[in-house]
Coordinates of C-alpha atoms in Angstrom, one line a residue:
X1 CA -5.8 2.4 -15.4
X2 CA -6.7 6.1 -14.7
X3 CA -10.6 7.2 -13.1
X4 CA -11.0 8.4 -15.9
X5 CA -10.9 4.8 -18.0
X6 CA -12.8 3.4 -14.7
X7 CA -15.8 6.0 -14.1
X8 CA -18.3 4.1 -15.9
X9 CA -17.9 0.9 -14.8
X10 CA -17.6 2.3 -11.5
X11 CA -21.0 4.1 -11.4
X12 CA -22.2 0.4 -12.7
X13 CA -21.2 -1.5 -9.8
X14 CA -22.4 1.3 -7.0
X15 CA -25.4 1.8 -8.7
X16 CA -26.3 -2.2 -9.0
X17 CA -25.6 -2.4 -4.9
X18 CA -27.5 1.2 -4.1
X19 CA -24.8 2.1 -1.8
X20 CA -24.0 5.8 -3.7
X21 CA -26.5 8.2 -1.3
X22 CA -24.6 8.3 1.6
X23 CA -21.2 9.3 0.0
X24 CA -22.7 11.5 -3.0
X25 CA -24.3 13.5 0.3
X26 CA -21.4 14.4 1.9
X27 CA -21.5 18.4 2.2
X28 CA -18.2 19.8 -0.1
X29 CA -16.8 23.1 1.1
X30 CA -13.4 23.0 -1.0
X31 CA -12.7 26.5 -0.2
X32 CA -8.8 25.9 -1.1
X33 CA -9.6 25.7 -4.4
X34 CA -10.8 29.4 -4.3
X35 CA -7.7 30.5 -4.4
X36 CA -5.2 31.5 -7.4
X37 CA -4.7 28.4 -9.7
X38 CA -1.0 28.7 -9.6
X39 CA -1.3 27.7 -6.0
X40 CA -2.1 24.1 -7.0
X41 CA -2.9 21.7 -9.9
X42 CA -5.8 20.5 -10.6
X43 CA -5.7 16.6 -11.7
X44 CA -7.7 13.5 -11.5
X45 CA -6.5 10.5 -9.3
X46 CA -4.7 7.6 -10.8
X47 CA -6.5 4.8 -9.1
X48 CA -5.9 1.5 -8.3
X49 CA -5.8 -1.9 -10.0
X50 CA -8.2 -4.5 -8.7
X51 CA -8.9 -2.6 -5.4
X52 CA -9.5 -4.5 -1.8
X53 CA -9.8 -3.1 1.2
X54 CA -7.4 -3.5 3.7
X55 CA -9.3 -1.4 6.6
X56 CA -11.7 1.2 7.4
X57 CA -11.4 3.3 10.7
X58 CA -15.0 3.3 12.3
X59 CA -14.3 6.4 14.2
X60 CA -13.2 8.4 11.1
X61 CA -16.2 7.1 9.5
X62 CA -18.5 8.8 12.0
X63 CA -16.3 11.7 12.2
X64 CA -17.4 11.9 8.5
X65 CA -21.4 10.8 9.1
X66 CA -20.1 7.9 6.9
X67 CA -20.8 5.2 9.9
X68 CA -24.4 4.4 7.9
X69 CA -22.1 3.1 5.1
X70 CA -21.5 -0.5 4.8
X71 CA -17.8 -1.7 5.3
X72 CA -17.6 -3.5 2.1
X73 CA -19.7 -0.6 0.2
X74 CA -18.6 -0.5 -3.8
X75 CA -19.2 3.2 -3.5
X76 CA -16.6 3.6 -0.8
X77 CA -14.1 1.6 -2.1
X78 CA -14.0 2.8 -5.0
X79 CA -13.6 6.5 -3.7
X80 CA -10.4 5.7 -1.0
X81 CA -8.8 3.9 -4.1
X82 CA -9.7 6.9 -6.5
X83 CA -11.7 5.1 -8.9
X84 CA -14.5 7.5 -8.1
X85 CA -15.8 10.7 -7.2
X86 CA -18.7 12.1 -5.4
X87 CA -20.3 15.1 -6.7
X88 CA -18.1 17.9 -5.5
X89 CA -14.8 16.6 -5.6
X90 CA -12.5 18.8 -6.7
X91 CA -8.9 17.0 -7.0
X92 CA -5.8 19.2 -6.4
X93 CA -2.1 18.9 -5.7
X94 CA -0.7 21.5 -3.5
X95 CA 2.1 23.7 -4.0
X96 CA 4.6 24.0 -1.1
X97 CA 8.2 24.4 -0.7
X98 CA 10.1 23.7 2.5
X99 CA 13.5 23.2 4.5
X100 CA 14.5 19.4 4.5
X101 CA 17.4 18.4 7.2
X102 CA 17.9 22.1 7.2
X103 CA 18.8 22.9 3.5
X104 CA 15.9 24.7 1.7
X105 CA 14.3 22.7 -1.1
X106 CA 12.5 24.7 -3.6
X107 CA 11.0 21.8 -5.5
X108 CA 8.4 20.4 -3.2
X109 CA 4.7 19.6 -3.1
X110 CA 2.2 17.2 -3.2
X111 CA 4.0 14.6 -5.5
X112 CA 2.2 11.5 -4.4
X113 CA -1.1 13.1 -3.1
X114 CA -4.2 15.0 -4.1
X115 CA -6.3 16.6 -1.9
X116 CA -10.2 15.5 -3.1
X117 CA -12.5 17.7 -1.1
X118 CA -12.6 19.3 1.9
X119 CA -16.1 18.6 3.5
X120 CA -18.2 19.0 6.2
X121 CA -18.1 17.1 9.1
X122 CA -20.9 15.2 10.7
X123 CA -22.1 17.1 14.1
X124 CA -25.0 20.0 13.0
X125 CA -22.9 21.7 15.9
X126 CA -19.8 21.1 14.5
X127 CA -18.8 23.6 11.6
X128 CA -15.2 22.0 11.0
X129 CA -14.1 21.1 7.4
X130 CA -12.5 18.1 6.8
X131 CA -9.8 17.9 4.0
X132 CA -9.8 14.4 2.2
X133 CA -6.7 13.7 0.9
X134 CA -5.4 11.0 -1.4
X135 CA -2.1 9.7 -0.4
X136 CA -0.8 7.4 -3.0
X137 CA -2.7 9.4 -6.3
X138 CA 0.0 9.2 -9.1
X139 CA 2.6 11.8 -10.5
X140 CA 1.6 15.4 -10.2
X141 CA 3.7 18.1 -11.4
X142 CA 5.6 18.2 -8.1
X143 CA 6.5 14.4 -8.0
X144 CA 10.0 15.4 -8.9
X145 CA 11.3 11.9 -10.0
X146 CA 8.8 9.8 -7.6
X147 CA 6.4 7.7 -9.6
X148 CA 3.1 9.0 -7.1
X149 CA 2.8 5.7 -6.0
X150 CA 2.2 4.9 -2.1
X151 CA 3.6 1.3 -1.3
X152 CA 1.7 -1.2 1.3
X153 CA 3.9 -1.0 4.0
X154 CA 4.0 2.8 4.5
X155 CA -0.1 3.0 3.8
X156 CA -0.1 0.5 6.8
X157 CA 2.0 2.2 9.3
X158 CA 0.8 5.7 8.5
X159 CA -2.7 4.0 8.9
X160 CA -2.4 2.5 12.4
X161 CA -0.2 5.9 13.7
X162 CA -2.8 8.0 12.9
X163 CA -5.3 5.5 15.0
X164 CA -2.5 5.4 17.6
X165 CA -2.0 8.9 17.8
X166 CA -6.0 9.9 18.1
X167 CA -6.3 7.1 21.2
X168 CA -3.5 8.5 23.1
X169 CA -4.9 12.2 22.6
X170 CA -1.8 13.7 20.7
X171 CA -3.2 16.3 18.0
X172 CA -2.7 14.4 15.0
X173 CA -4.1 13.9 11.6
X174 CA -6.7 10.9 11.0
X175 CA -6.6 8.3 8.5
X176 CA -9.8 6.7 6.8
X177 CA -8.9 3.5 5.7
X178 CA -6.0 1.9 3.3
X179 CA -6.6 0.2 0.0
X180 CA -4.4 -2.2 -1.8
X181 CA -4.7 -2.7 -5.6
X182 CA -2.7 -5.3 -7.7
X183 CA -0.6 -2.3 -9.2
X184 CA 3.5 -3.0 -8.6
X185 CA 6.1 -0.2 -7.6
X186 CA 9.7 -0.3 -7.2
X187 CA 11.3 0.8 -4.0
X188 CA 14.2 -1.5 -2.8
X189 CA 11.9 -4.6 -4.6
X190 CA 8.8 -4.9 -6.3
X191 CA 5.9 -4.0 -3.8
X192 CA 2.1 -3.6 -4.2
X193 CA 0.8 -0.3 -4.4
X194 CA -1.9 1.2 -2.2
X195 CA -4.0 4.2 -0.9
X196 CA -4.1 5.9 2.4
X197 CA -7.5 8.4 3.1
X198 CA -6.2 11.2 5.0
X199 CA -8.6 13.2 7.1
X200 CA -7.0 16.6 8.7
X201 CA -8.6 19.8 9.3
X202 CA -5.6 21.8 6.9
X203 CA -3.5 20.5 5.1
X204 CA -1.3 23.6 5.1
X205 CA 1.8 23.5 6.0
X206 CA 5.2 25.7 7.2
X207 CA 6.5 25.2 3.4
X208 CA 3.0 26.8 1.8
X209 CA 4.7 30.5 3.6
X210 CA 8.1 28.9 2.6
X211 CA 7.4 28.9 -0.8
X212 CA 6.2 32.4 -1.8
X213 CA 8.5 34.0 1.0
X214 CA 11.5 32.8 -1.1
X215 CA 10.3 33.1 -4.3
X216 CA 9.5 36.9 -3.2
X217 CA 5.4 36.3 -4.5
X218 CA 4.9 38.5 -1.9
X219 CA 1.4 39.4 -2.7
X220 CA 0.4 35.7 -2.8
X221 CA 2.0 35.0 0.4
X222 CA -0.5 37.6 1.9
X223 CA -3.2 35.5 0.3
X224 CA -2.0 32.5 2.0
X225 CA -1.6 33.7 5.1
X226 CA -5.0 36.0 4.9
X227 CA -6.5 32.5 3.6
X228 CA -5.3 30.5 6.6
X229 CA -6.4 33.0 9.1
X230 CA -10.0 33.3 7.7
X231 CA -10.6 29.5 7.6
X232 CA -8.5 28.2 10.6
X233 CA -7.5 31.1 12.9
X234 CA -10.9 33.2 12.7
X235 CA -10.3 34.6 16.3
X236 CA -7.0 36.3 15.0
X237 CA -8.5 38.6 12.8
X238 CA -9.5 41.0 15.5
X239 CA -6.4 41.2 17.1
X240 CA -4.5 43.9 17.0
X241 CA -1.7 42.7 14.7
X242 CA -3.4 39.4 13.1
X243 CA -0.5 38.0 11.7
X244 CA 1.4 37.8 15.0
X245 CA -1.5 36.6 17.0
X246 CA -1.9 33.7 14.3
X247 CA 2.3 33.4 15.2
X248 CA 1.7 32.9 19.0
X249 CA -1.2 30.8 18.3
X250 CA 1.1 28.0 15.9
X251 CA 4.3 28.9 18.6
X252 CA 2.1 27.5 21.4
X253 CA 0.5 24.3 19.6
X254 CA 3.3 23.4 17.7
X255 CA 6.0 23.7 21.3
X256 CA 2.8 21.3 23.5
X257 CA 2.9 18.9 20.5
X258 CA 6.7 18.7 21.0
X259 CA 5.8 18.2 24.8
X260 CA 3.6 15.5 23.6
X261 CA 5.7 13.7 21.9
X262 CA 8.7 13.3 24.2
X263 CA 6.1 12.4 27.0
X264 CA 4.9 9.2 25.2
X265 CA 8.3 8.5 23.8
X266 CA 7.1 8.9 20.0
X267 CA 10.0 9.9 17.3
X268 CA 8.9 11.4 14.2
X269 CA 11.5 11.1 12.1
X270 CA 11.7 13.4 9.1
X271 CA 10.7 17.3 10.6
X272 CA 10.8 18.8 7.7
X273 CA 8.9 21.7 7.5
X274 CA 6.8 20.8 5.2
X275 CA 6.3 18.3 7.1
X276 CA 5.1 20.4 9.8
X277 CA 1.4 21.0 10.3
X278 CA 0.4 25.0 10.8
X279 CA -2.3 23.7 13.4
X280 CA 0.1 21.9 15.5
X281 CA -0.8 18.6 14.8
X282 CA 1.0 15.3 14.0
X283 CA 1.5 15.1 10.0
X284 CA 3.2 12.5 7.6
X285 CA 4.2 9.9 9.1
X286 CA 7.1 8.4 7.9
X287 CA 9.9 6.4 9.2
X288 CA 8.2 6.9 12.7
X289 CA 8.7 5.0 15.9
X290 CA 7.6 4.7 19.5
X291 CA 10.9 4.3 22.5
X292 CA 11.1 0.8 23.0
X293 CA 14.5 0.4 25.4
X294 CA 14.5 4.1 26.2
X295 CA 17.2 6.1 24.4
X296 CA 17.1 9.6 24.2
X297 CA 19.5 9.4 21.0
X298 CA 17.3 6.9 19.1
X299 CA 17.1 7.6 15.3
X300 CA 14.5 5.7 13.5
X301 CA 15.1 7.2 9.9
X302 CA 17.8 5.2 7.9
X303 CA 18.8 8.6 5.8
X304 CA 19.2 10.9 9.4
X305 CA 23.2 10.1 8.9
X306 CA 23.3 13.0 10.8
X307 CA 20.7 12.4 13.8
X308 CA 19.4 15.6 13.3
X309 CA 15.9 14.3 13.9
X310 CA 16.7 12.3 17.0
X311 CA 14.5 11.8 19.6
X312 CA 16.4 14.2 22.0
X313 CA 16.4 17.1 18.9
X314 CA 13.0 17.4 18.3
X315 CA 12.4 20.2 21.0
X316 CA 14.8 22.0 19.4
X317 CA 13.9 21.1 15.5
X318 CA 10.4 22.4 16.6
X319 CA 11.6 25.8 17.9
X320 CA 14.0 26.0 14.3
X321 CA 11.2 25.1 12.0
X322 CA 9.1 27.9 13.9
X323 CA 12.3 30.3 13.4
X324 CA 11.7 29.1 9.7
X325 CA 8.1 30.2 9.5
X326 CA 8.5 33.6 11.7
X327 CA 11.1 34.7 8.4
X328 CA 8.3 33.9 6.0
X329 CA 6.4 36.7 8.0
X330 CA 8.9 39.5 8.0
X331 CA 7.8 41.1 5.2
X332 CA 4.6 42.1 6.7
X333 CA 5.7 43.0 9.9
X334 CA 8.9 43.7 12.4
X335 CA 11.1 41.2 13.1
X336 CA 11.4 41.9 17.0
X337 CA 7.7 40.9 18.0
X338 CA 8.3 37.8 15.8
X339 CA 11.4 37.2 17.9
X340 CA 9.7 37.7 21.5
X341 CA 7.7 35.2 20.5
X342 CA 10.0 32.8 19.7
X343 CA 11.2 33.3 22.6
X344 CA 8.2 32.2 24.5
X345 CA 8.7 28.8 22.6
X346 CA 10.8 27.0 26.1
X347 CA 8.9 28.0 28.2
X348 CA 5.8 26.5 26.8
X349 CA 7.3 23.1 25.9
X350 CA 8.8 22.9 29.4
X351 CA 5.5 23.6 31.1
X352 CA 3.2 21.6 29.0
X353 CA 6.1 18.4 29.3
X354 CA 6.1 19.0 33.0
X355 CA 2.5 18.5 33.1
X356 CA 2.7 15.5 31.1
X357 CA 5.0 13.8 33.0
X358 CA 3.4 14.7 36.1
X359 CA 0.6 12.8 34.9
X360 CA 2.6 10.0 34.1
X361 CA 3.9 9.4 37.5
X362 CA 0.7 10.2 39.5
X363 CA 1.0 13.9 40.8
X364 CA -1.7 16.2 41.2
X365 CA 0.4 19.2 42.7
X366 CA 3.3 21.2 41.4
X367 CA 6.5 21.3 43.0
X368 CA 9.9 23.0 42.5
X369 CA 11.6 19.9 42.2
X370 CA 9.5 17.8 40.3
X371 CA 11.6 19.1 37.1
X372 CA 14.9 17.1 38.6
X373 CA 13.0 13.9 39.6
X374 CA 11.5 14.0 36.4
X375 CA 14.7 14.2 34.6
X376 CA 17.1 11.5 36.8
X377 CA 13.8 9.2 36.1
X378 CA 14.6 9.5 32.2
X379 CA 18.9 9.9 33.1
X380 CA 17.9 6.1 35.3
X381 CA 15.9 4.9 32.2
X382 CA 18.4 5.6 30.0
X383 CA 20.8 4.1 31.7
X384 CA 19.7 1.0 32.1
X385 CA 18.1 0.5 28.5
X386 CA 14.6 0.3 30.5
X387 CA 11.0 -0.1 28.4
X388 CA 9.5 3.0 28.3
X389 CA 6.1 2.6 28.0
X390 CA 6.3 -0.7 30.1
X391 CA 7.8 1.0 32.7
X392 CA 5.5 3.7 33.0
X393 CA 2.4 1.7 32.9
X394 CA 4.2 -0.8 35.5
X395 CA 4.9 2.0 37.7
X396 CA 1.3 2.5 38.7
X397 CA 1.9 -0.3 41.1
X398 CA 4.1 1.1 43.0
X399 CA 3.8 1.1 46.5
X400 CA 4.8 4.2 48.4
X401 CA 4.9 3.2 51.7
X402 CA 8.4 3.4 53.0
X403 CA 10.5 0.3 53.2
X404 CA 7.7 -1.3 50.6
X405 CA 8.9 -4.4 48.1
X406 CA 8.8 -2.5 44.7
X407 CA 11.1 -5.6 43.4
X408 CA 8.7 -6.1 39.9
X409 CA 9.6 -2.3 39.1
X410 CA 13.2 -2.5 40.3
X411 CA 14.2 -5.6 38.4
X412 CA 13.3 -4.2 35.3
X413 CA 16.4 -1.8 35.8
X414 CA 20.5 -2.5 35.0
X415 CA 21.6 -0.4 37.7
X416 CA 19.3 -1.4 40.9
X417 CA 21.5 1.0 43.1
X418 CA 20.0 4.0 40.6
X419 CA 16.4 3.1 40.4
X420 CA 16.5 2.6 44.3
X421 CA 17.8 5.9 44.6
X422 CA 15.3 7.5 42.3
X423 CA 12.3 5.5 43.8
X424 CA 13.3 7.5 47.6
X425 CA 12.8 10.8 45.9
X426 CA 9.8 9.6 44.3
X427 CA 8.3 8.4 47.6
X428 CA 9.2 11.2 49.5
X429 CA 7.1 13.2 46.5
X430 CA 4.2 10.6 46.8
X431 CA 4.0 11.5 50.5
X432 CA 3.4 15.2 49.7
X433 CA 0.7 14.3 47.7
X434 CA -3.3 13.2 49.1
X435 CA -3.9 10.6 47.1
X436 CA -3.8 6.9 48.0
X437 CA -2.4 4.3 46.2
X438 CA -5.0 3.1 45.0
X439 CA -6.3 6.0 43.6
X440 CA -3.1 7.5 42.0
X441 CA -3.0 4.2 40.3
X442 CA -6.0 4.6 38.4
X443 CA -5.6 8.3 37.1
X444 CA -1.8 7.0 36.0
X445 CA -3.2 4.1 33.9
X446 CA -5.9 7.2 32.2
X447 CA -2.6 8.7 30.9
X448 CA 0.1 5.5 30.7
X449 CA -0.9 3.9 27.9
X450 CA -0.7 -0.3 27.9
X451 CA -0.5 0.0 23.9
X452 CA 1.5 1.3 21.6
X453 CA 2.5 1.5 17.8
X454 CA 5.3 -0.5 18.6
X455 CA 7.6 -0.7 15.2
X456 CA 7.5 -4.9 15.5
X457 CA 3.7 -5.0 15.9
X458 CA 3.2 -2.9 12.6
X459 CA 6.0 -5.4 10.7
X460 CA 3.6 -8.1 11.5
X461 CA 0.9 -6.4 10.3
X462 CA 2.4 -5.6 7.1
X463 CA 4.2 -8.9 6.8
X464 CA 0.6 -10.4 7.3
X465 CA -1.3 -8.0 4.6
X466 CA 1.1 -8.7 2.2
X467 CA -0.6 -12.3 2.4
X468 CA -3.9 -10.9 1.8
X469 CA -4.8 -11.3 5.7
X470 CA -5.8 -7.8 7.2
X471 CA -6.7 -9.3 10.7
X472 CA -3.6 -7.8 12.3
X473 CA -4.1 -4.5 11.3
X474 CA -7.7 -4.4 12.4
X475 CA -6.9 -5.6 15.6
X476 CA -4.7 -3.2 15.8
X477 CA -6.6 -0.2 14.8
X478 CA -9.5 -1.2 17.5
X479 CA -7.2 -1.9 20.0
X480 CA -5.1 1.5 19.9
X481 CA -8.7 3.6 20.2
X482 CA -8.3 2.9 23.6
X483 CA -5.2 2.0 24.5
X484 CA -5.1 2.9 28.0
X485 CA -7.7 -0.3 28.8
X486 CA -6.7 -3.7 29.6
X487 CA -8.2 -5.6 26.6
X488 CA -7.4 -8.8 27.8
X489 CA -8.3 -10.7 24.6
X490 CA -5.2 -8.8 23.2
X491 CA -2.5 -9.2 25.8
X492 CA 0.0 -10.3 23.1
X493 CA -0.3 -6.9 21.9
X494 CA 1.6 -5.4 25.0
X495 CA 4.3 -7.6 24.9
X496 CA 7.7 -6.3 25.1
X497 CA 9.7 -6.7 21.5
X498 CA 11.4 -9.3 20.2
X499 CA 15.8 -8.5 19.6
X500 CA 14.8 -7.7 16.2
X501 CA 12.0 -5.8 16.8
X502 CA 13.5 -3.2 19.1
X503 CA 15.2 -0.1 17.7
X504 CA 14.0 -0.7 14.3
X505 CA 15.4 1.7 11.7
X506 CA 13.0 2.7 8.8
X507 CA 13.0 4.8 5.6
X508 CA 11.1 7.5 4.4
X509 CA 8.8 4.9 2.3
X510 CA 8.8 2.4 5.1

């Protein structure tokens, strides 16, 4: 049943709890809309059947100034399952294009998703936008041969990544809450359709340039791109050559994002680039996961036959989907300065992963040869199959003085002979630092998370919700907004996978 068959009954039931203030308040500033209407469609949301709520993200609600709504508020669930819209809303699929595992697809967009406002955030001080999106809408006119529909399972995980993502500090996308209705879709069986709120500051992409580069629209790709700098890269319109200052600007997030990711061990999965966010932040997760047994080869998604978006590639799938966008700008502007640019791309993701992983292992001062004893660390856990987050959260108790028993560290390791070797350069580094201990194990547990998104821990969750019992997932979601702190009532979600849990391989609708 479409909003439109729903609104009045909808505006009954809000109305009979007085719960509508709050969310027919919120501040809409849907500035995408503004430009040409061939640049979209404009569509109501198909909502859901029978909506219940699976679970609402507290911090996203603030981030909003939504925390004064109840949890169970008809008003709100009736807007994240699209049965309703505040004054304001505006509905709209995006048109995009983009290159998927490298071969350029000219028939993309959002084919399952609508973006429903863009509004103000909740801090006076504050003048971000907030795009609402509607993952899970119905068929647009881009949904190709895709019914629109989002299924449980992938609402969940792209729920609880998001939350993951925000607590570890990785530039990411938010997620408000997921809703369940008793709609069916088909993927590989019968499953029950839901609704993921997303929450970004753009939802432009690589493939928005893509799209009128290629279909040589070129005065509309100047509206794009004079669009994107007005409302997200104000400071570039200044600079000498704005278009190239915005290019340096998305070269430099989008290479410390990379860094992010290979610090924690997180593999995306599908880097499309229109998958690719043009503020350098985490977007769409799909058939994500997080290193369990570390393996710089791992491939999460079931259709990578390739391995083209292996863990190890991503550096380099970041630098080629920045190669992609630089081409969309050549019609404005020479190619060389686009090029040296580029070119700066290495040294930023080396610099900004070096950083990271001297976090990791407790060094406050540069040397020249942290880069080796950084990389035999990762050849050593590699080598020996070795838990990557466990490992670096356990390796805050190690104990530098020379000749010390390390034994809890080293049996976690294959190959002893390696890890012993490795753990004398590491001491001899510790001794050229002037921390203690003691100290340099608290500022590694501020960056060495104890939680994780581990794959097996968002099965259960799903395997769980399909029952109709969300407790999992709500754990979960409070747990990873801080998951660098002990939470001792939730030690069971630390523990190390089960054999079927580790290395799980997902698909794009997992």
């Amino acid at each position: 049943m479409s909003i439109v068959n729903k609104a009045a009954d909808s505006h009954e039931q809000i109305d009979s709890h007085n719960k509508l203030t709050s969310i027919d308040s919120l501040n809409c500033d849907n500035h995408y809309s503004t430009l040409p209407a061939h640049f979209y469609n404009k569509q109501m949301p198909d909502g859901l059947s029978d909506p219940k709520m699976v679970s609402l993200n507290p911090q996203v609600l603030a981030l909003l100034g939504l925390d004064n709504v109840v949890a169970d508020s008809d008003a709100l669930l009736l807007l994240c399952s699209g049965n309703y819209l505040p004054s304001g809303f505006t509905p709209l699929a995006m048109k995009y294009t983009g290159h998927q595992f490298g071969h350029y697809n000219p028939d993309l967009g959002d084919g399952r998703g609508l973006l429903l406002a863009q509004v103000k955030g909740n801090d006076d001080a504050d003048s971000t936008t907030w795009d609402l999106h509607l993952k899970g809408a119905g068929r647009t006119p881009y949904s190709r041969q895709g019914d629109g529909r989002a299924v449980l399972r992938s609402s969940i995980r792209e729920y609880l990544c998001s939350a993951a993502m925000q607590g570890l500090g990785i530039p990411t996308t938010q997620a408000l809450s997921v809703v369940v209705g008793s709609d069916t879709v088909m993927r590989e069986q019968v499953e029950q359709a839901a609704m993921v709120v997303r929450v970004a500051e753009s939802h432009v992409r690589f493939g928005h340039f893509e799209h009128f580069y290629y279909t040589q629209r070129l005065d509309d790709l100047k509206l794009m791109l004079d669009y994107t700098l007005t409302h997200h890269f104000p400071e570039t319109l200044d600079a000498e050559v704005p278009y190239l200052a915005f290019y340096k600007q998305v070269v430099t997030t989008t290479a410390e994002l990379m860094a992010h990711w290979q610090a924690v061990g997180f593999v995306h999965g599908v880097m499309n680039t229109d998958n690719m966010s043009i503020l350098g932040q985490t977007f769409d997760y799909g058939p994500f996961a997080f290193q369990d047994d570390f393996d710089p080869a791992y491939v999460c998604n079931h259709t990578d036959y390739s391995g083209r978006y292996a863990f190890n590639q991503q550096p380099q799938v970041g630098y080629w989907n920045l190669m992609a966008l630089g081409r969309s700008l050549t019609p404005f502007m020479d190619i060389a300065p686009l090029n040296e640019t580029l070119q700066t791309y290495d040294d930023i993701f080396l610099a900004k992963l070096r950083e990271l992983m001297r976090g990791k292992l407790g060094l406050q001062q540069v040397h020249d040869t942290d880069g080796e004893l950084i990389k035999n660390l990762l050849e050593t856990l590699a080598s020996s199959a070795v838990d990557y987050t466990y490992f670096f959260r356990l390796l805050s108790d190690f104990n530098s003085t020379e000749g010390a028993d390390n034994r809890s560290i080293r049996d976690q390791f294959i190959d002893r002979d390696a890890f012993d070797a490795w753990a004398v350069k590491y001491q001899q580094r510790l001794a050229l630092e002037s921390s203690v201990d003691d100290v340099r194990k608290v500022s590694m547990n501020q960056v060495n998370p104890k939680y994780i998104l581990r794959n097996y821990l968002a099965q259960q969750a799903i395997t769980q919700a399909t029952d109709y019992d969300y407790s999992l997932v709500n754990e979960l979601v409070a747990v990873l907004a801080d998951p660098f702190a002990e939470h001792p009532d939730f030690e069971k979600l630390a523990a190390l996978p089960p054999e079927w849990g580790r290395k799980m391989v997902l698909s794009c609708s997992s």
